[in-house]
CSV table of C-alpha atoms in Angstrom, one decimal:
chain,number,residue,atom,x,y,z
A,26,UNK,CA,12.6,103.6,189.9
A,27,UNK,CA,15.5,103.0,187.7
A,28,UNK,CA,16.9,99.5,187.4
A,29,UNK,CA,20.1,98.7,189.4
A,30,UNK,CA,23.4,99.2,187.5
A,31,UNK,CA,24.8,96.2,185.8
A,32,UNK,CA,28.0,94.8,187.3
A,33,UNK,CA,31.0,94.8,185.0
A,34,UNK,CA,33.4,91.9,184.7
A,35,UNK,CA,33.2,88.3,185.8
A,36,UNK,CA,31.0,87.1,188.6
A,37,UNK,CA,33.3,86.0,191.6
A,38,UNK,CA,33.3,82.3,192.3
A,39,UNK,CA,33.4,80.9,195.8
A,40,UNK,CA,36.8,79.9,197.0
A,41,UNK,CA,37.7,76.3,196.4
A,42,UNK,CA,37.7,74.1,199.5
A,43,UNK,CA,40.1,71.2,199.8
A,44,UNK,CA,38.5,68.1,201.1
A,45,UNK,CA,39.4,67.1,204.7
A,46,UNK,CA,41.7,64.1,204.7
A,47,UNK,CA,40.8,61.4,207.2
A,48,UNK,CA,43.2,60.9,210.1
A,49,UNK,CA,45.8,58.2,209.5
A,50,UNK,CA,45.1,55.0,211.5
A,51,UNK,CA,48.6,55.2,212.9
A,52,UNK,CA,47.8,58.7,214.3
A,53,UNK,CA,44.7,57.3,215.9
A,54,UNK,CA,46.8,54.6,217.5
A,55,UNK,CA,49.4,57.2,218.8
A,56,UNK,CA,46.7,59.5,220.3
A,57,UNK,CA,45.0,56.5,221.9
A,58,UNK,CA,48.3,55.3,223.3
A,59,UNK,CA,49.0,58.7,224.8
A,60,UNK,CA,45.6,58.8,226.4
A,61,UNK,CA,46.0,55.3,227.9
A,62,UNK,CA,49.5,56.1,229.2
A,63,UNK,CA,48.3,59.4,230.7
A,64,UNK,CA,45.3,57.8,232.4
A,65,UNK,CA,47.5,55.0,233.8
A,66,UNK,CA,50.1,57.5,235.1
A,67,UNK,CA,47.3,59.6,236.7
A,68,UNK,CA,45.8,56.5,238.3
A,69,UNK,CA,49.2,55.3,239.7
A,70,UNK,CA,49.9,58.8,241.0
A,71,UNK,CA,46.5,58.8,242.8
A,72,UNK,CA,47.3,55.4,244.3
A,73,UNK,CA,50.7,56.6,245.5
A,74,UNK,CA,49.3,59.8,247.0
A,75,UNK,CA,46.6,57.8,248.8
A,76,UNK,CA,49.2,55.4,250.1
A,77,UNK,CA,51.5,58.2,251.2
A,78,UNK,CA,48.6,60.0,253.0
A,79,UNK,CA,47.6,56.7,254.8
A,80,UNK,CA,51.2,56.2,255.8
A,81,UNK,CA,51.5,59.8,257.2
A,82,UNK,CA,48.3,59.2,259.2
A,83,UNK,CA,49.8,56.0,260.7
A,84,UNK,CA,53.1,57.8,261.5
A,85,UNK,CA,51.2,60.7,263.1
A,86,UNK,CA,49.3,58.3,265.3
A,87,UNK,CA,52.5,56.5,266.3
A,88,UNK,CA,54.1,59.9,267.0
A,89,UNK,CA,51.3,60.8,269.4
A,90,UNK,CA,51.7,57.5,271.3
A,91,UNK,CA,55.5,57.9,271.4
A,92,UNK,CA,55.0,61.5,272.7
A,93,UNK,CA,52.7,60.3,275.4
A,94,UNK,CA,55.1,57.5,276.5
A,95,UNK,CA,57.9,60.1,276.6
A,96,UNK,CA,55.8,62.4,278.7
A,97,UNK,CA,55.0,59.7,281.2
A,98,UNK,CA,58.7,58.8,281.5
A,99,UNK,CA,59.4,62.5,282.0
A,100,UNK,CA,57.1,62.9,285.0
A,101,UNK,CA,57.9,59.7,286.7
A,102,UNK,CA,61.6,59.6,288.0
A,103,UNK,CA,62.3,62.9,289.7
A,104,UNK,CA,58.8,63.6,290.9
A,105,UNK,CA,58.4,60.2,292.5
A,106,UNK,CA,61.8,60.3,294.2
A,107,UNK,CA,61.1,63.7,295.6
A,108,UNK,CA,57.7,62.8,296.8
A,109,UNK,CA,58.9,59.6,298.5
A,110,UNK,CA,61.6,61.6,300.3
A,111,UNK,CA,58.9,64.1,301.4
A,112,UNK,CA,56.6,61.3,302.7
A,113,UNK,CA,59.6,59.8,304.6
A,114,UNK,CA,60.2,63.1,306.3
A,115,UNK,CA,56.4,63.6,306.9
A,116,UNK,CA,56.1,60.3,308.8
A,117,UNK,CA,57.9,61.6,311.9
A,118,UNK,CA,55.8,64.8,311.8
A,119,UNK,CA,52.3,63.7,311.0
A,120,UNK,CA,51.5,60.1,310.4
A,121,UNK,CA,48.0,60.7,309.1
A,122,UNK,CA,49.2,63.2,306.5
A,123,UNK,CA,51.9,60.8,305.4
A,124,UNK,CA,49.3,58.0,304.9
A,125,UNK,CA,47.1,60.4,302.9
A,126,UNK,CA,50.2,61.3,300.7
A,127,UNK,CA,50.9,57.6,300.1
A,128,UNK,CA,47.4,57.0,299.0
A,129,UNK,CA,47.6,60.0,296.6
A,130,UNK,CA,50.9,58.8,295.3
A,131,UNK,CA,49.6,55.3,294.6
A,132,UNK,CA,46.7,56.8,292.6
A,133,UNK,CA,49.1,59.0,290.7
A,134,UNK,CA,51.3,56.0,289.8
A,135,UNK,CA,48.3,53.9,288.7
A,136,UNK,CA,47.1,56.7,286.5
A,137,UNK,CA,50.4,57.1,284.8
A,138,UNK,CA,51.3,53.4,284.4
A,139,UNK,CA,47.9,52.0,283.5
A,140,UNK,CA,45.0,54.4,283.0
A,141,UNK,CA,46.8,56.9,280.7
A,142,UNK,CA,47.8,54.2,278.2
A,143,UNK,CA,45.0,54.9,275.9
A,144,UNK,CA,43.9,57.5,273.3
A,145,UNK,CA,41.2,59.1,275.5
A,146,UNK,CA,40.5,59.1,279.2
A,147,UNK,CA,37.5,60.3,281.2
A,148,UNK,CA,37.7,63.9,282.2
A,149,UNK,CA,37.0,63.1,285.8
A,150,UNK,CA,40.0,60.8,286.0
A,151,UNK,CA,42.3,63.4,284.5
A,152,UNK,CA,41.1,66.1,286.8
A,153,UNK,CA,41.5,63.8,289.8
A,154,UNK,CA,45.1,63.1,288.6
A,155,UNK,CA,45.8,66.9,288.5
A,156,UNK,CA,44.3,67.3,292.0
A,157,UNK,CA,46.6,64.5,293.4
A,158,UNK,CA,49.6,65.9,291.6
A,159,UNK,CA,49.1,69.4,293.0
A,160,UNK,CA,48.4,68.1,296.5
A,161,UNK,CA,51.7,66.2,296.6
A,162,UNK,CA,53.6,69.1,295.2
A,163,UNK,CA,52.4,71.3,298.1
A,164,UNK,CA,54.3,69.0,300.4
A,165,UNK,CA,57.6,70.3,298.9
A,166,UNK,CA,57.1,74.0,299.5
A,167,UNK,CA,56.6,76.4,302.3
A,168,UNK,CA,53.9,79.0,302.7
A,169,UNK,CA,56.1,81.3,300.6
A,170,UNK,CA,54.4,79.6,297.6
A,171,UNK,CA,50.7,80.5,297.0
A,172,UNK,CA,49.1,77.5,295.2
A,173,UNK,CA,45.5,77.8,294.1
A,174,UNK,CA,43.5,75.0,292.3
A,175,UNK,CA,40.0,75.8,291.1
A,176,UNK,CA,38.1,72.8,289.7
A,177,UNK,CA,34.5,72.5,288.4
A,178,UNK,CA,32.0,71.2,290.9
A,179,UNK,CA,30.2,69.2,288.2
A,180,UNK,CA,32.3,67.3,285.7
A,181,UNK,CA,30.6,66.1,282.5
A,182,UNK,CA,31.0,62.5,281.3
A,183,UNK,CA,33.5,63.6,278.6
A,184,UNK,CA,36.9,62.3,277.5
A,185,UNK,CA,40.1,64.0,276.7
A,186,UNK,CA,43.6,62.8,275.6
A,187,UNK,CA,45.5,61.6,278.7
A,188,UNK,CA,48.0,63.9,280.4
A,189,UNK,CA,47.3,66.7,277.9
A,190,UNK,CA,47.1,69.2,280.8
A,191,UNK,CA,49.8,68.2,283.2
A,192,UNK,CA,52.7,69.6,281.3
A,193,UNK,CA,51.6,73.2,281.8
A,194,UNK,CA,51.4,72.6,285.6
A,195,UNK,CA,54.7,70.8,285.7
A,196,UNK,CA,56.2,73.7,283.7
A,197,UNK,CA,54.7,76.2,286.3
A,198,UNK,CA,56.4,74.4,289.2
A,199,UNK,CA,59.6,74.2,287.3
A,200,UNK,CA,59.9,77.8,286.3
A,201,UNK,CA,57.5,79.7,288.5
A,202,UNK,CA,59.0,79.2,292.0
A,203,UNK,CA,61.7,81.2,293.7
A,204,UNK,CA,62.9,80.4,297.3
A,205,UNK,CA,64.1,84.0,297.7
A,206,UNK,CA,60.8,85.8,296.9
A,207,UNK,CA,57.1,85.1,297.2
A,208,UNK,CA,55.8,83.0,294.3
A,209,UNK,CA,52.4,81.8,293.1
A,210,UNK,CA,50.8,79.2,290.9
A,211,UNK,CA,47.1,79.5,290.1
A,212,UNK,CA,45.4,76.8,288.1
A,213,UNK,CA,41.8,76.8,287.0
A,214,UNK,CA,39.6,74.4,285.0
A,215,UNK,CA,36.2,75.5,283.8
A,216,UNK,CA,33.6,73.6,281.7
A,217,UNK,CA,31.1,75.5,279.5
A,218,UNK,CA,29.2,75.1,276.2
A,219,UNK,CA,31.0,72.0,275.2
A,220,UNK,CA,34.5,73.4,275.9
A,221,UNK,CA,37.2,72.8,278.5
A,222,UNK,CA,38.7,76.2,279.5
A,223,UNK,CA,42.1,75.7,281.2
A,224,UNK,CA,44.4,78.4,282.7
A,225,UNK,CA,47.7,78.2,284.5
A,226,UNK,CA,49.3,81.4,285.8
A,227,UNK,CA,52.6,81.4,287.6
A,228,UNK,CA,55.1,84.0,288.8
A,229,UNK,CA,57.9,84.5,286.3
A,230,UNK,CA,61.4,84.3,288.0
A,231,UNK,CA,63.3,82.8,285.1
A,232,UNK,CA,64.0,84.1,281.6
A,233,UNK,CA,61.6,82.4,279.4
A,234,UNK,CA,62.5,82.2,275.7
A,235,UNK,CA,60.1,83.3,273.1
A,236,UNK,CA,60.5,79.9,271.4
A,237,UNK,CA,58.1,77.4,273.1
A,238,UNK,CA,60.7,74.6,272.6
A,239,UNK,CA,63.0,76.3,275.0
A,240,UNK,CA,60.6,76.3,277.9
A,241,UNK,CA,60.5,72.6,278.5
A,242,UNK,CA,60.4,69.4,276.4
A,243,UNK,CA,57.2,68.3,278.0
A,244,UNK,CA,55.5,71.6,277.1
A,245,UNK,CA,56.6,71.6,273.5
A,246,UNK,CA,55.6,68.0,273.3
A,247,UNK,CA,52.1,68.8,274.5
A,248,UNK,CA,51.8,71.6,271.9
A,249,UNK,CA,52.6,69.1,269.1
A,250,UNK,CA,50.1,66.6,270.5
A,251,UNK,CA,47.4,69.3,270.5
A,252,UNK,CA,48.1,70.1,266.9
A,253,UNK,CA,48.0,66.4,265.9
A,254,UNK,CA,44.8,65.6,267.8
A,255,UNK,CA,42.7,68.7,267.4
A,256,UNK,CA,44.2,70.3,264.3
A,257,UNK,CA,42.6,73.8,264.3
A,258,UNK,CA,39.8,73.0,266.7
A,259,UNK,CA,41.6,74.2,269.8
A,260,UNK,CA,43.0,77.5,271.0
A,261,UNK,CA,46.1,78.2,273.1
A,262,UNK,CA,47.4,81.6,274.2
A,263,UNK,CA,50.7,82.0,276.0
A,264,UNK,CA,51.7,85.3,277.5
A,265,UNK,CA,55.2,85.7,278.7
A,266,UNK,CA,55.1,88.9,280.8
A,267,UNK,CA,57.8,90.3,283.0
A,268,UNK,CA,56.2,89.3,286.4
A,269,UNK,CA,54.0,86.3,285.3
A,270,UNK,CA,53.6,83.6,282.8
A,271,UNK,CA,50.1,82.7,281.6
A,272,UNK,CA,48.8,79.8,279.6
A,273,UNK,CA,45.2,79.7,278.4
A,274,UNK,CA,44.0,76.6,276.6
A,275,UNK,CA,40.5,75.8,275.2
A,276,UNK,CA,39.7,72.4,273.8
A,277,UNK,CA,36.4,70.9,272.6
A,278,UNK,CA,34.8,68.1,274.7
């Protein structure tokens, strides 16, 4: 083999590298100060966010209590006055029925004034409250109104927010009755697989709005309470048809 050809000219030298200068102590101080200020700002922001979140939780809890108090005050005046007038008229017709109505009314008042003043109440008490309410409402109407109440035969020892169901029934009596034509209100409560399944169907004689806030303060108030208490762990379906209005609610027990 022939030797490799000789290179002509000068041999290339590696490029000259400038030595890296050390960082000025003042620059160190500036960078350190920026990091300290950034950390302190981040820490203060985290504290403020935590404080704001805690304050929002407190306001939400107060809001739930205020809504419940407002709901109780909503049910009380007109309902009690009408019921007392009906009992007064009933005394001359059937004394025994009048006595039974007075007992139911007293239970209703005790529930609203004392038992419902809490975050949770036993399911049996809330169902008993609904039963007494519907029974007293039947006094006000003739046979032209078909009222059906279907309740579970076995009620588990569970708790629910007080008066979370009554607004839908109150709304049905408010909008679902016509003295000119035959009307109906059908209420059912079913318990299964750790859920309360609740349905209220009533004849639709009035022009419901699509907006839930227009169909009654108590009803919109209850929707807000459900969102605050259960977040996404509940389901409500409201169907506003031409001839009937249906509310279906499922809440965990």
